[in-house]
PDB file of C-alpha atoms in Angstrom:
ATOM      1  CA  GLU A 273      19.780  16.292  63.191  1.00 90.00           C
ATOM      2  CA  ASN A 274      22.052  16.871  60.190  1.00 91.00           C
ATOM      3  CA  ILE A 275      22.097  20.616  60.783  1.00 91.00           C
ATOM      4  CA  LEU A 276      22.843  20.118  64.494  1.00 92.00           C
ATOM      5  CA  GLU A 277      25.782  17.901  63.580  1.00 95.00           C
ATOM      6  CA  PHE A 278      26.976  20.494  61.076  1.00 95.00           C
ATOM      7  CA  ILE A 279      26.773  23.272  63.702  1.00 94.00           C
ATOM      8  CA  SER A 280      28.722  21.162  66.164  1.00 95.00           C
ATOM      9  CA  GLU A 281      31.530  20.649  63.639  1.00 97.00           C
ATOM     10  CA  LEU A 282      31.614  24.361  62.795  1.00 96.00           C
ATOM     11  CA  GLU A 283      31.844  25.320  66.459  1.00 96.00           C
ATOM     12  CA  LYS A 284      34.714  22.922  67.051  1.00 97.00           C
ATOM     13  CA  ARG A 285      36.659  23.786  63.931  1.00 97.00           C
ATOM     14  CA  TYR A 286      36.397  27.588  64.273  1.00 97.00           C
ATOM     15  CA  ASN A 287      36.169  27.832  68.061  1.00 96.00           C
ATOM     16  CA  VAL A 288      32.875  29.734  67.953  1.00 94.00           C
ATOM     17  CA  THR A 289      29.457  29.408  69.554  1.00 93.00           C
ATOM     18  CA  ILE A 290      26.438  29.418  67.279  1.00 93.00           C
ATOM     19  CA  GLY A 291      23.557  30.307  69.573  1.00 91.00           C
ATOM     20  CA  LYS A 292      19.930  31.274  69.205  1.00 91.00           C
ATOM     21  CA  ASP A 293      20.633  35.010  69.074  1.00 92.00           C
ATOM     22  CA  SER A 294      23.259  34.723  66.325  1.00 91.00           C
ATOM     23  CA  LEU A 295      20.909  32.531  64.279  1.00 93.00           C
ATOM     24  CA  LYS A 296      18.097  35.074  64.664  1.00 94.00           C
ATOM     25  CA  GLU A 297      20.434  37.836  63.520  1.00 94.00           C
ATOM     26  CA  ALA A 298      21.538  35.798  60.505  1.00 94.00           C
ATOM     27  CA  ILE A 299      17.921  35.030  59.576  1.00 96.00           C
ATOM     28  CA  THR A 300      17.117  38.748  59.611  1.00 96.00           C
ATOM     29  CA  VAL A 301      20.106  39.621  57.427  1.00 97.00           C
ATOM     30  CA  TYR A 302      19.461  36.878  54.875  1.00 97.00           C
ATOM     31  CA  ASN A 303      15.729  37.527  54.750  1.00 97.00           C
ATOM     32  CA  GLU A 304      16.525  41.142  53.908  1.00 98.00           C
ATOM     33  CA  THR A 305      18.491  39.856  50.904  1.00 98.00           C
ATOM     34  CA  ARG A 306      15.476  37.821  49.835  1.00 97.00           C
ATOM     35  CA  ARG A 307      13.076  40.755  50.208  1.00 97.00           C
ATOM     36  CA  LEU A 308      15.297  42.928  48.045  1.00 98.00           C
ATOM     37  CA  PHE A 309      15.617  40.236  45.385  1.00 97.00           C
ATOM     38  CA  GLN A 310      11.852  39.820  45.367  1.00 97.00           C
ATOM     39  CA  ARG A 311      11.471  43.554  44.659  1.00 97.00           C
ATOM     40  CA  LEU A 312      13.926  43.154  41.806  1.00 97.00           C
ATOM     41  CA  TYR A 313      12.004  40.158  40.468  1.00 97.00           C
ATOM     42  CA  GLU A 314       8.807  42.236  40.403  1.00 97.00           C
ATOM     43  CA  LEU A 315      10.521  44.719  38.091  1.00 97.00           C
ATOM     44  CA  ARG A 316      11.389  41.893  35.697  1.00 97.00           C
ATOM     45  CA  LYS A 317       7.682  41.267  35.150  1.00 97.00           C
ATOM     46  CA  LYS A 318       7.461  44.520  33.194  1.00 95.00           C
ATOM     47  CA  ASP A 319       7.130  44.443  29.408  1.00 94.00           C
ATOM     48  CA  ARG A 320      10.542  46.096  29.263  1.00 94.00           C
ATOM     49  CA  PRO A 321      12.410  45.312  32.504  1.00 96.00           C
ATOM     50  CA  PRO A 322      15.229  47.568  33.721  1.00 96.00           C
ATOM     51  CA  ILE A 323      17.729  44.738  34.158  1.00 97.00           C
ATOM     52  CA  SER A 324      18.881  41.954  31.841  1.00 97.00           C
ATOM     53  CA  GLY A 325      19.325  38.279  32.607  1.00 97.00           C
ATOM     54  CA  ALA A 326      23.097  38.587  32.233  1.00 96.00           C
ATOM     55  CA  GLU A 327      23.150  41.417  34.769  1.00 97.00           C
ATOM     56  CA  MET A 328      21.142  39.273  37.186  1.00 97.00           C
ATOM     57  CA  ILE A 329      23.817  36.574  36.999  1.00 96.00           C
ATOM     58  CA  GLU A 330      26.394  39.215  37.959  1.00 97.00           C
ATOM     59  CA  VAL A 331      24.231  40.206  40.936  1.00 97.00           C
ATOM     60  CA  TYR A 332      23.926  36.548  41.993  1.00 97.00           C
ATOM     61  CA  ASN A 333      27.714  36.203  41.783  1.00 96.00           C
ATOM     62  CA  ALA A 334      28.259  39.300  43.923  1.00 96.00           C
ATOM     63  CA  CYS A 335      25.845  37.935  46.508  1.00 96.00           C
ATOM     64  CA  ASN A 336      28.164  34.991  47.112  1.00 92.00           C
ATOM     65  CA  MET A 337      31.374  37.029  47.232  1.00 95.00           C
ATOM     66  CA  VAL A 338      30.539  40.198  49.178  1.00 96.00           C
ATOM     67  CA  PRO A 339      29.908  40.133  52.977  1.00 96.00           C
ATOM     68  CA  ARG A 340      26.148  39.880  53.319  1.00 96.00           C
ATOM     69  CA  GLU A 341      25.509  43.112  55.249  1.00 97.00           C
ATOM     70  CA  LYS A 342      27.503  45.102  52.686  1.00 97.00           C
ATOM     71  CA  PHE A 343      25.840  43.250  49.822  1.00 98.00           C
ATOM     72  CA  ASN A 344      22.399  44.161  51.198  1.00 98.00           C
ATOM     73  CA  MET A 345      23.374  47.842  51.122  1.00 98.00           C
ATOM     74  CA  LEU A 346      24.514  47.556  47.501  1.00 98.00           C
ATOM     75  CA  LEU A 347      21.474  45.515  46.477  1.00 98.00           C
ATOM     76  CA  ARG A 348      19.106  48.021  48.108  1.00 98.00           C
ATOM     77  CA  GLN A 349      20.790  50.802  46.149  1.00 98.00           C
ATOM     78  CA  LEU A 350      20.459  48.793  42.915  1.00 97.00           C
ATOM     79  CA  VAL A 351      16.775  48.049  43.541  1.00 98.00           C
ATOM     80  CA  GLU A 352      15.921  51.665  44.335  1.00 97.00           C
ATOM     81  CA  GLU A 353      17.739  52.872  41.234  1.00 96.00           C
ATOM     82  CA  ALA A 354      16.003  50.251  39.088  1.00 96.00           C
ATOM     83  CA  GLU A 355      12.591  51.182  40.522  1.00 96.00           C
ATOM     84  CA  SER A 356      13.044  54.857  39.668  1.00 95.00           C
ATOM     85  CA  SER A 357      15.011  54.444  36.443  1.00 91.00           C
ATOM     86  CA  GLU A 358      13.665  54.913  32.931  1.00 92.00           C
ATOM     87  CA  ARG A 359      16.195  52.389  31.644  1.00 93.00           C
ATOM     88  CA  PHE A 360      14.801  49.314  29.932  1.00 93.00           C
ATOM     89  CA  ILE A 361      16.217  46.230  28.225  1.00 94.00           C
ATOM     90  CA  GLU A 362      15.179  45.332  24.698  1.00 90.00           C
ATOM     91  CA  GLY A 363      14.180  41.781  23.800  1.00 92.00           C
ATOM     92  CA  ASP A 364      11.236  40.347  21.920  1.00 93.00           C
ATOM     93  CA  ILE A 365      11.151  36.836  23.434  1.00 96.00           C
ATOM     94  CA  ARG A 366      10.595  36.448  27.179  1.00 97.00           C
ATOM     95  CA  LEU A 367      12.647  33.489  28.458  1.00 98.00           C
ATOM     96  CA  LEU A 368      13.028  31.469  31.630  1.00 98.00           C
ATOM     97  CA  LEU A 369      16.481  30.081  32.369  1.00 97.00           C
ATOM     98  CA  ASN A 370      16.295  26.654  33.987  1.00 96.00           C
ATOM     99  CA  GLY A 371      19.297  24.818  35.417  1.00 90.00           C
ATOM    100  CA  THR A 372      21.422  24.246  38.472  1.00 82.00           C
ATOM    101  CA  ILE A 373      24.178  26.804  39.084  1.00 86.00           C
ATOM    102  CA  LEU A 374      25.258  29.297  36.426  1.00 89.00           C
ATOM    103  CA  ASN A 375      28.024  31.789  37.200  1.00 90.00           C
ATOM    104  CA  ASN A 376      28.994  33.048  33.742  1.00 90.00           C
ATOM    105  CA  PRO A 377      26.936  36.043  32.565  1.00 93.00           C
ATOM    106  CA  GLU A 378      28.622  35.852  29.141  1.00 92.00           C
ATOM    107  CA  PHE A 379      26.648  32.695  28.359  1.00 92.00           C
ATOM    108  CA  VAL A 380      23.361  34.491  29.047  1.00 94.00           C
ATOM    109  CA  GLU A 381      24.495  37.669  27.304  1.00 94.00           C
ATOM    110  CA  GLY A 382      25.288  35.739  24.119  1.00 93.00           C
ATOM    111  CA  ILE A 383      21.664  34.550  23.895  1.00 95.00           C
ATOM    112  CA  GLU A 384      20.193  37.911  24.850  1.00 96.00           C
ATOM    113  CA  LYS A 385      22.113  39.593  22.031  1.00 94.00           C
ATOM    114  CA  LEU A 386      20.048  37.432  19.671  1.00 95.00           C
ATOM    115  CA  GLY A 387      16.835  39.048  20.952  1.00 95.00           C
ATOM    116  CA  GLY A 388      15.931  36.750  23.813  1.00 96.00           C
ATOM    117  CA  LEU A 389      15.382  38.290  27.237  1.00 96.00           C
ATOM    118  CA  PHE A 390      15.731  36.211  30.407  1.00 97.00           C
ATOM    119  CA  VAL A 391      13.140  37.636  32.803  1.00 97.00           C
ATOM    120  CA  ALA A 392      13.040  34.696  35.238  1.00 97.00           C
ATOM    121  CA  ASP A 393      15.087  31.689  36.303  1.00 97.00           C
ATOM    122  CA  SER A 394      14.950  28.504  38.348  1.00 95.00           C
ATOM    123  CA  LEU A 395      18.677  28.358  39.082  1.00 94.00           C
ATOM    124  CA  SER A 396      20.031  26.953  42.328  1.00 90.00           C
ATOM    125  CA  ASN A 397      22.083  30.124  42.823  1.00 92.00           C
ATOM    126  CA  GLY A 398      19.144  32.264  41.675  1.00 94.00           C
ATOM    127  CA  SER A 399      15.430  32.096  42.390  1.00 93.00           C
ATOM    128  CA  LEU A 400      15.732  28.837  44.303  1.00 92.00           C
ATOM    129  CA  SER A 401      17.838  30.658  46.894  1.00 91.00           C
ATOM    130  CA  TYR A 402      15.906  33.913  47.166  1.00 94.00           C
ATOM    131  CA  MET A 403      12.180  33.348  46.602  1.00 93.00           C
ATOM    132  CA  ASP A 404      11.337  31.757  49.961  1.00 95.00           C
ATOM    133  CA  MET A 405      11.732  33.361  53.383  1.00 95.00           C
ATOM    134  CA  VAL A 406      12.783  31.881  56.710  1.00 96.00           C
ATOM    135  CA  ASP A 407      10.068  32.349  59.333  1.00 93.00           C
ATOM    136  CA  GLU A 408      11.067  35.259  61.577  1.00 90.00           C
ATOM    137  CA  GLY A 409       8.040  36.185  63.631  1.00 80.00           C
ATOM    138  CA  GLY A 410       6.471  32.816  64.301  1.00 76.00           C
ATOM    139  CA  SER A 411       6.766  30.512  67.274  1.00 80.00           C
ATOM    140  CA  MET A 412       9.433  28.273  65.706  1.00 86.00           C
ATOM    141  CA  GLU A 413      12.920  28.174  67.159  1.00 92.00           C
ATOM    142  CA  PRO A 414      15.479  29.744  64.760  1.00 93.00           C
ATOM    143  CA  LEU A 415      17.146  26.438  63.915  1.00 93.00           C
ATOM    144  CA  ARG A 416      13.820  24.759  63.169  1.00 93.00           C
ATOM    145  CA  ALA A 417      12.779  27.753  61.044  1.00 95.00           C
ATOM    146  CA  ILE A 418      15.979  27.463  58.989  1.00 94.00           C
ATOM    147  CA  THR A 419      15.677  23.717  58.509  1.00 93.00           C
ATOM    148  CA  SER A 420      11.978  24.052  57.684  1.00 93.00           C
ATOM    149  CA  ARG A 421      12.828  26.440  54.876  1.00 93.00           C
ATOM    150  CA  TYR A 422      15.448  24.048  53.492  1.00 90.00           C
ATOM    151  CA  LEU A 423      12.773  21.356  53.258  1.00 89.00           C
ATOM    152  CA  ARG A 424      10.011  23.584  51.836  1.00 89.00           C
ATOM    153  CA  GLN A 425      11.816  26.026  49.556  1.00 91.00           C
ATOM    154  CA  PHE A 426      11.678  25.979  45.757  1.00 91.00           C
ATOM    155  CA  PRO A 427      13.017  22.435  45.156  1.00 91.00           C
ATOM    156  CA  ALA A 428      16.226  21.786  43.239  1.00 90.00           C
ATOM    157  CA  PRO A 429      16.311  19.012  40.583  1.00 90.00           C
ATOM    158  CA  ARG A 430      17.831  16.616  43.117  1.00 89.00           C
ATOM    159  CA  MET A 431      14.749  16.796  45.375  1.00 87.00           C
ATOM    160  CA  SER A 432      11.938  14.272  45.282  1.00 84.00           C
ATOM    161  CA  PRO A 433       9.037  14.245  44.589  1.00 86.00           C
ATOM    162  CA  SER A 434       9.362  16.643  41.648  1.00 90.00           C
ATOM    163  CA  ASP A 435       5.744  17.818  41.388  1.00 92.00           C
ATOM    164  CA  LEU A 436       6.279  20.855  43.625  1.00 92.00           C
ATOM    165  CA  ARG A 437       9.279  21.889  41.529  1.00 93.00           C
ATOM    166  CA  TYR A 438       7.297  21.689  38.301  1.00 96.00           C
ATOM    167  CA  LYS A 439       4.399  23.621  39.825  1.00 96.00           C
ATOM    168  CA  ARG A 440       6.753  26.417  40.912  1.00 95.00           C
ATOM    169  CA  ILE A 441       8.262  26.585  37.423  1.00 97.00           C
ATOM    170  CA  PHE A 442       4.828  26.810  35.813  1.00 97.00           C
ATOM    171  CA  ASP A 443       3.907  29.554  38.300  1.00 97.00           C
ATOM    172  CA  LEU A 444       6.960  31.495  37.092  1.00 97.00           C
ATOM    173  CA  ILE A 445       5.937  30.898  33.481  1.00 97.00           C
ATOM    174  CA  LYS A 446       2.520  32.390  34.204  1.00 97.00           C
ATOM    175  CA  ASP A 447       3.652  35.302  36.397  1.00 97.00           C
ATOM    176  CA  PHE A 448       6.496  36.419  34.118  1.00 97.00           C
ATOM    177  CA  ARG A 449       4.630  35.674  30.849  1.00 97.00           C
ATOM    178  CA  ILE A 450       7.331  33.300  29.651  1.00 97.00           C
ATOM    179  CA  GLU A 451       7.374  32.426  25.946  1.00 97.00           C
ATOM    180  CA  GLY A 452      10.193  29.861  26.008  1.00 97.00           C
ATOM    181  CA  VAL A 453      12.295  27.873  28.470  1.00 98.00           C
ATOM    182  CA  ILE A 454      16.019  27.244  28.030  1.00 97.00           C
ATOM    183  CA  THR A 455      17.595  24.591  30.236  1.00 95.00           C
ATOM    184  CA  GLU A 456      21.363  24.789  30.645  1.00 92.00           C
ATOM    185  CA  ILE A 457      22.971  21.573  31.820  1.00 89.00           C
ATOM    186  CA  VAL A 458      26.519  21.770  33.108  1.00 85.00           C
ATOM    187  CA  ARG A 459      28.135  18.565  31.900  1.00 82.00           C
ATOM    188  CA  TYR A 460      27.728  15.530  34.169  1.00 83.00           C
ATOM    189  CA  CYS A 461      25.141  17.175  36.452  1.00 85.00           C
ATOM    190  CA  ALA A 462      23.171  13.952  36.911  1.00 88.00           C
ATOM    191  CA  PRO A 463      20.111  15.336  38.796  1.00 89.00           C
ATOM    192  CA  LEU A 464      19.397  17.898  36.076  1.00 89.00           C
ATOM    193  CA  ILE A 465      20.116  15.400  33.287  1.00 90.00           C
ATOM    194  CA  TYR A 466      17.334  13.170  34.633  1.00 92.00           C
ATOM    195  CA  ASP A 467      15.021  16.079  35.474  1.00 93.00           C
ATOM    196  CA  GLU A 468      15.173  17.798  32.071  1.00 93.00           C
ATOM    197  CA  PRO A 469      13.196  15.274  29.955  1.00 94.00           C
ATOM    198  CA  ARG A 470      10.430  15.079  32.562  1.00 95.00           C
ATOM    199  CA  LEU A 471      10.125  18.867  32.672  1.00 95.00           C
ATOM    200  CA  ARG A 472      10.338  19.098  28.874  1.00 96.00           C
ATOM    201  CA  ARG A 473       7.443  16.663  28.495  1.00 96.00           C
ATOM    202  CA  ARG A 474       5.278  18.794  30.790  1.00 97.00           C
ATOM    203  CA  LEU A 475       6.234  21.975  28.950  1.00 97.00           C
ATOM    204  CA  GLU A 476       5.418  20.422  25.576  1.00 95.00           C
ATOM    205  CA  GLU A 477       2.022  19.345  26.888  1.00 96.00           C
ATOM    206  CA  GLN A 478       1.327  23.023  27.615  1.00 95.00           C
ATOM    207  CA  ASP A 479       2.709  24.085  24.203  1.00 95.00           C
ATOM    208  CA  ILE A 480       5.654  25.944  25.767  1.00 97.00           C
ATOM    209  CA  PRO A 481       8.791  25.842  23.565  1.00 97.00           C
ATOM    210  CA  THR A 482      11.859  24.441  25.305  1.00 97.00           C
ATOM    211  CA  LEU A 483      15.542  24.101  24.432  1.00 97.00           C
ATOM    212  CA  LYS A 484      18.282  22.085  26.168  1.00 95.00           C
ATOM    213  CA  LEU A 485      21.847  23.379  26.011  1.00 92.00           C
ATOM    214  CA  ASP A 486      24.801  21.359  27.327  1.00 87.00           C
ATOM    215  CA  LEU A 487      27.826  23.331  28.430  1.00 83.00           C
ATOM    216  CA  GLU A 488      31.082  23.070  30.291  1.00 77.00           C
ATOM    217  CA  TYR A 489      31.308  24.962  33.556  1.00 72.00           C
ATOM    218  CA  ASN A 490      32.005  28.673  32.895  1.00 67.00           C
ATOM    219  CA  MET A 491      31.565  28.247  29.136  1.00 65.00           C
ATOM    220  CA  THR A 492      30.423  31.262  27.125  1.00 65.00           C
ATOM    221  CA  ALA A 493      27.827  31.145  24.359  1.00 63.00           C
ATOM    222  CA  THR A 494      29.809  29.346  21.638  1.00 74.00           C
ATOM    223  CA  GLY A 495      28.954  29.419  17.949  1.00 78.00           C
ATOM    224  CA  GLN A 496      27.023  26.165  18.243  1.00 83.00           C
ATOM    225  CA  VAL A 497      25.060  27.439  21.247  1.00 87.00           C
ATOM    226  CA  LYS A 498      24.225  30.690  19.454  1.00 89.00           C
ATOM    227  CA  THR A 499      23.106  28.824  16.348  1.00 91.00           C
ATOM    228  CA  ARG A 500      20.753  26.585  18.308  1.00 93.00           C
ATOM    229  CA  ALA A 501      19.461  29.523  20.347  1.00 94.00           C
ATOM    230  CA  GLN A 502      18.889  31.551  17.177  1.00 95.00           C
ATOM    231  CA  VAL A 503      16.829  28.752  15.620  1.00 96.00           C
ATOM    232  CA  PHE A 504      14.872  28.388  18.880  1.00 96.00           C
ATOM    233  CA  LEU A 505      14.083  32.110  19.043  1.00 96.00           C
ATOM    234  CA  GLU A 506      13.079  32.210  15.370  1.00 95.00           C
ATOM    235  CA  MET A 507      10.718  29.295  15.988  1.00 95.00           C
ATOM    236  CA  ILE A 508       9.036  31.247  18.789  1.00 95.00           C
ATOM    237  CA  ARG A 509       8.856  34.367  16.617  1.00 94.00           C
ATOM    238  CA  ASP A 510       7.165  32.340  13.853  1.00 92.00           C
ATOM    239  CA  LYS A 511       4.761  30.934  16.404  1.00 86.00           C
ATOM    240  CA  LYS A 512       3.896  34.411  17.666  1.00 82.00           C
ATOM    241  CA  GLY A 513       3.419  35.596  14.098  1.00 77.00           C
ATOM    242  CA  LEU A 514       1.056  32.718  13.312  1.00 51.00           C
ATOM    243  CA  SER A 515      -0.930  33.256  16.495  1.00 48.00           C
ATOM    244  CA  ALA A 516      -1.240  36.968  15.676  1.00 44.00           C
TER     245      ALA A 516
END
């Protein structure tokens, strides 16, 4: 009902008709984006992936600024080059970046220069947007397929109950062989502020190191952030050394 109301307002404001055929076309285009991202995610499972976490943030940013059909062409080219490339990114600690929206690759780059390597994320403008498909070939009407995905996709911190969100994060930790989780909290993001301690408790129970970093929107990795990240990475290195 909310989506129907939203469509009605869009049609009135922009003098357009949003029908079944246009929704089907949009589903196809956006699912193609998701398929391409999923191919890129598979490459990040490698011991030495061909793309860094900072570069992924740049790709996410482009996805929201370039017309989607053109973006799909560029993303397909990137994926094919990455699949055939011998390029690899150095980093001795495999990290998952948890948070809401992060648009500044400099923040991620500052941590990766210390030896961390972000190979997965649970960002609202990242994996949460691209890991789950809209049903294309089933019997559902396009609008119901879209709304069904909104309700069943990788949950954001604002969604309740949180158990599905935590399960998806732990699936990422297993699939991408994550050695540490860094949660970035843009100041005053209440849902993530309340979600972080609950997730941290679950991570600690599984002996997975975790670090919380507060930042202003679009803030780079400041000296304080780098210091805390450096200590965090050294702790994981010591842990790996002890376990070896």
